[in-house]
Amino acid sequence: MRYYFVLVVTIFLANISSAQININLSSQPVWGPTGYDYVEYYYLPDIEAYYYVPEQRYYYYENGLWIHSTNLPSRYSYYDHYKSYKVVVNEREPWHNHKKYKNKFSSYK
């Protein structure tokens, strides 16, 4: 009985601790801000776009729609990832709150 109890508690604690740890250091781009164990998106205020780290793709507004692509369109060819300001956003589909991010970080353009 004691063995069974210890086993159940051990499994329970293992599930709790593994559920709370979420790390994606290896998939973060080299141009991203340092010091974050986990990043979902970067908001790029200079071009008002988002970079989705897990799938390495960009989300940007074009012709009334949010488009996603692994590359930025040619109109952003001037954009320098290394010199530009980036904001870590750990929110699902942050473009739905784009006005919030645009207003908050427009001064960083």
C-alpha atoms as an extended CHARMM CRD file, in Angstrom:
* protein
*
       109  EXT
         1         1  MET       CA              0.0000000000        0.0000000000        0.0000000000  PROA      1               0.0000000000
         2         2  ARG       CA              2.7980000000        2.4060000000        0.9050000000  PROA      2               0.0000000000
         3         3  TYR       CA              4.5860000000        1.6250000000       -2.3770000000  PROA      3               0.0000000000
         4         4  TYR       CA              1.3900000000        2.3420000000       -4.3260000000  PROA      4               0.0000000000
         5         5  PHE       CA              0.9360000000        5.7000000000       -2.5630000000  PROA      5               0.0000000000
         6         6  VAL       CA              4.5390000000        6.7540000000       -3.2740000000  PROA      6               0.0000000000
         7         7  LEU       CA              4.1550000000        5.7460000000       -6.9150000000  PROA      7               0.0000000000
         8         8  VAL       CA              0.9540000000        7.7610000000       -7.3590000000  PROA      8               0.0000000000
         9         9  VAL       CA              2.4490000000       10.8420000000       -5.6850000000  PROA      9               0.0000000000
        10        10  THR       CA              5.6050000000       10.5650000000       -7.8030000000  PROA      10              0.0000000000
        11        11  ILE       CA              3.6210000000       10.3370000000      -11.0400000000  PROA      11              0.0000000000
        12        12  PHE       CA              1.4220000000       13.2380000000       -9.9830000000  PROA      12              0.0000000000
        13        13  LEU       CA              4.4010000000       15.4660000000       -9.1660000000  PROA      13              0.0000000000
        14        14  ALA       CA              6.1800000000       14.5080000000      -12.3870000000  PROA      14              0.0000000000
        15        15  ASN       CA              3.1260000000       15.5170000000      -14.4240000000  PROA      15              0.0000000000
        16        16  ILE       CA              2.8010000000       18.8520000000      -12.6340000000  PROA      16              0.0000000000
        17        17  SER       CA              6.4450000000       19.8060000000      -13.0200000000  PROA      17              0.0000000000
        18        18  SER       CA              6.6390000000       18.7980000000      -16.6910000000  PROA      18              0.0000000000
        19        19  ALA       CA              3.4370000000       20.6690000000      -17.5070000000  PROA      19              0.0000000000
        20        20  GLN       CA              4.8110000000       23.9450000000      -16.1590000000  PROA      20              0.0000000000
        21        21  ILE       CA              8.1200000000       23.8720000000      -18.0350000000  PROA      21              0.0000000000
        22        22  ASN       CA              7.9750000000       25.2250000000      -21.5540000000  PROA      22              0.0000000000
        23        23  ILE       CA             11.2820000000       26.0460000000      -23.2250000000  PROA      23              0.0000000000
        24        24  ASN       CA             12.0510000000       26.8380000000      -26.8610000000  PROA      24              0.0000000000
        25        25  LEU       CA             15.5520000000       28.3080000000      -26.6870000000  PROA      25              0.0000000000
        26        26  SER       CA             16.8190000000       26.3180000000      -29.6610000000  PROA      26              0.0000000000
        27        27  SER       CA             14.0810000000       27.5430000000      -32.0230000000  PROA      27              0.0000000000
        28        28  GLN       CA             14.4990000000       31.2430000000      -31.2120000000  PROA      28              0.0000000000
        29        29  PRO       CA             16.2660000000       33.1410000000      -34.0010000000  PROA      29              0.0000000000
        30        30  VAL       CA             19.7560000000       34.5720000000      -33.3610000000  PROA      30              0.0000000000
        31        31  TRP       CA             18.4300000000       38.0850000000      -33.9900000000  PROA      31              0.0000000000
        32        32  GLY       CA             15.8450000000       37.7550000000      -31.2020000000  PROA      32              0.0000000000
        33        33  PRO       CA             16.1960000000       39.3550000000      -27.7640000000  PROA      33              0.0000000000
        34        34  THR       CA             18.1930000000       37.2630000000      -25.3020000000  PROA      34              0.0000000000
        35        35  GLY       CA             17.1870000000       36.0920000000      -21.8540000000  PROA      35              0.0000000000
        36        36  TYR       CA             13.8880000000       34.3920000000      -22.6430000000  PROA      36              0.0000000000
        37        37  ASP       CA             13.3760000000       30.6610000000      -22.0600000000  PROA      37              0.0000000000
        38        38  TYR       CA             10.1710000000       30.6690000000      -24.0740000000  PROA      38              0.0000000000
        39        39  VAL       CA              8.8950000000       32.9790000000      -26.7990000000  PROA      39              0.0000000000
        40        40  GLU       CA              5.7140000000       32.5710000000      -28.7950000000  PROA      40              0.0000000000
        41        41  TYR       CA              5.8690000000       35.6810000000      -30.9960000000  PROA      41              0.0000000000
        42        42  TYR       CA              7.9920000000       38.7620000000      -31.5730000000  PROA      42              0.0000000000
        43        43  TYR       CA              6.1690000000       41.9380000000      -32.4460000000  PROA      43              0.0000000000
        44        44  LEU       CA              8.2370000000       44.0060000000      -34.8870000000  PROA      44              0.0000000000
        45        45  PRO       CA              6.9860000000       47.6060000000      -34.4750000000  PROA      45              0.0000000000
        46        46  ASP       CA              9.0740000000       49.0060000000      -37.3510000000  PROA      46              0.0000000000
        47        47  ILE       CA              7.0540000000       47.0110000000      -39.8690000000  PROA      47              0.0000000000
        48        48  GLU       CA              3.9770000000       46.2370000000      -37.7220000000  PROA      48              0.0000000000
        49        49  ALA       CA              4.4320000000       42.5190000000      -38.1950000000  PROA      49              0.0000000000
        50        50  TYR       CA              4.7370000000       39.4440000000      -35.9880000000  PROA      50              0.0000000000
        51        51  TYR       CA              7.2170000000       36.5900000000      -36.1040000000  PROA      51              0.0000000000
        52        52  TYR       CA              5.9300000000       33.2260000000      -34.8630000000  PROA      52              0.0000000000
        53        53  VAL       CA              8.9160000000       31.4420000000      -33.3160000000  PROA      53              0.0000000000
        54        54  PRO       CA              7.6760000000       27.8020000000      -33.1960000000  PROA      54              0.0000000000
        55        55  GLU       CA              6.9240000000       27.7260000000      -36.9410000000  PROA      55              0.0000000000
        56        56  GLN       CA              9.4440000000       30.4000000000      -38.0340000000  PROA      56              0.0000000000
        57        57  ARG       CA              7.0050000000       32.4810000000      -40.0080000000  PROA      57              0.0000000000
        58        58  TYR       CA              5.8760000000       36.0740000000      -40.2490000000  PROA      58              0.0000000000
        59        59  TYR       CA              2.3930000000       37.5340000000      -39.9740000000  PROA      59              0.0000000000
        60        60  TYR       CA              1.8130000000       40.8710000000      -41.6740000000  PROA      60              0.0000000000
        61        61  TYR       CA             -1.1660000000       42.8870000000      -42.8530000000  PROA      61              0.0000000000
        62        62  GLU       CA             -1.8060000000       43.0050000000      -46.5840000000  PROA      62              0.0000000000
        63        63  ASN       CA             -4.8990000000       43.9930000000      -48.5540000000  PROA      63              0.0000000000
        64        64  GLY       CA             -7.1620000000       43.8470000000      -45.4990000000  PROA      64              0.0000000000
        65        65  LEU       CA             -5.9500000000       40.4180000000      -44.3100000000  PROA      65              0.0000000000
        66        66  TRP       CA             -3.2890000000       39.0580000000      -41.9970000000  PROA      66              0.0000000000
        67        67  ILE       CA             -1.0020000000       36.9430000000      -44.1770000000  PROA      67              0.0000000000
        68        68  HSD       CA              1.5860000000       34.4390000000      -42.9930000000  PROA      68              0.0000000000
        69        69  SER       CA              4.7750000000       33.4940000000      -44.7800000000  PROA      69              0.0000000000
        70        70  THR       CA              8.2550000000       32.1740000000      -44.0140000000  PROA      70              0.0000000000
        71        71  ASN       CA              9.6650000000       35.3390000000      -45.6060000000  PROA      71              0.0000000000
        72        72  LEU       CA              8.7780000000       38.9840000000      -45.4230000000  PROA      72              0.0000000000
        73        73  PRO       CA              7.4650000000       40.5840000000      -48.6210000000  PROA      73              0.0000000000
        74        74  SER       CA              9.8940000000       42.6390000000      -50.7330000000  PROA      74              0.0000000000
        75        75  ARG       CA              8.4740000000       45.9170000000      -49.4190000000  PROA      75              0.0000000000
        76        76  TYR       CA             10.3230000000       45.1170000000      -46.1660000000  PROA      76              0.0000000000
        77        77  SER       CA             13.6950000000       44.4520000000      -47.8230000000  PROA      77              0.0000000000
        78        78  TYR       CA             15.1910000000       47.3750000000      -45.8530000000  PROA      78              0.0000000000
        79        79  TYR       CA             14.2700000000       45.7910000000      -42.5130000000  PROA      79              0.0000000000
        80        80  ASP       CA             17.2640000000       44.8500000000      -40.3570000000  PROA      80              0.0000000000
        81        81  HSD       CA             16.3390000000       42.2260000000      -37.7590000000  PROA      81              0.0000000000
        82        82  TYR       CA             19.5060000000       42.8700000000      -35.7650000000  PROA      82              0.0000000000
        83        83  LYS       CA             19.0810000000       46.6420000000      -35.3780000000  PROA      83              0.0000000000
        84        84  SER       CA             15.3170000000       46.7800000000      -34.9500000000  PROA      84              0.0000000000
        85        85  TYR       CA             13.3170000000       46.7620000000      -31.7430000000  PROA      85              0.0000000000
        86        86  LYS       CA             11.4880000000       43.5310000000      -30.9350000000  PROA      86              0.0000000000
        87        87  VAL       CA              8.7920000000       42.8460000000      -28.3510000000  PROA      87              0.0000000000
        88        88  VAL       CA              8.2380000000       39.3840000000      -26.8950000000  PROA      88              0.0000000000
        89        89  VAL       CA              4.5480000000       38.4740000000      -27.0390000000  PROA      89              0.0000000000
        90        90  ASN       CA              3.3460000000       35.2480000000      -25.4560000000  PROA      90              0.0000000000
        91        91  GLU       CA             -0.2400000000       35.5060000000      -26.5780000000  PROA      91              0.0000000000
        92        92  ARG       CA             -2.0580000000       33.3740000000      -29.1080000000  PROA      92              0.0000000000
        93        93  GLU       CA             -2.7050000000       35.1900000000      -32.4030000000  PROA      93              0.0000000000
        94        94  PRO       CA             -1.5600000000       38.6240000000      -31.1800000000  PROA      94              0.0000000000
        95        95  TRP       CA             -2.6330000000       40.3560000000      -34.4070000000  PROA      95              0.0000000000
        96        96  HSD       CA             -6.1800000000       40.2000000000      -33.0440000000  PROA      96              0.0000000000
        97        97  ASN       CA             -4.9780000000       42.8070000000      -30.5290000000  PROA      97              0.0000000000
        98        98  HSD       CA             -2.8250000000       44.6750000000      -33.0340000000  PROA      98              0.0000000000
        99        99  LYS       CA             -4.1640000000       48.1070000000      -32.0830000000  PROA      99              0.0000000000
       100       100  LYS       CA             -2.9660000000       47.5210000000      -28.5160000000  PROA      100             0.0000000000
       101       101  TYR       CA              0.5590000000       46.5990000000      -29.6250000000  PROA      101             0.0000000000
       102       102  LYS       CA              0.6960000000       49.3280000000      -32.2370000000  PROA      102             0.0000000000
       103       103  ASN       CA             -0.3060000000       52.0220000000      -29.7260000000  PROA      103             0.0000000000
       104       104  LYS       CA              1.9610000000       50.7380000000      -26.9810000000  PROA      104             0.0000000000
       105       105  PHE       CA              5.0980000000       50.3200000000      -29.1070000000  PROA      105             0.0000000000
       106       106  SER       CA              4.7040000000       52.8550000000      -31.9300000000  PROA      106             0.0000000000
       107       107  SER       CA              7.3390000000       55.0720000000      -30.3060000000  PROA      107             0.0000000000
       108       108  TYR       CA              9.9320000000       52.3190000000      -30.8580000000  PROA      108             0.0000000000
       109       109  LYS       CA              9.7930000000       52.6710000000      -34.6450000000  PROA      109             0.0000000000
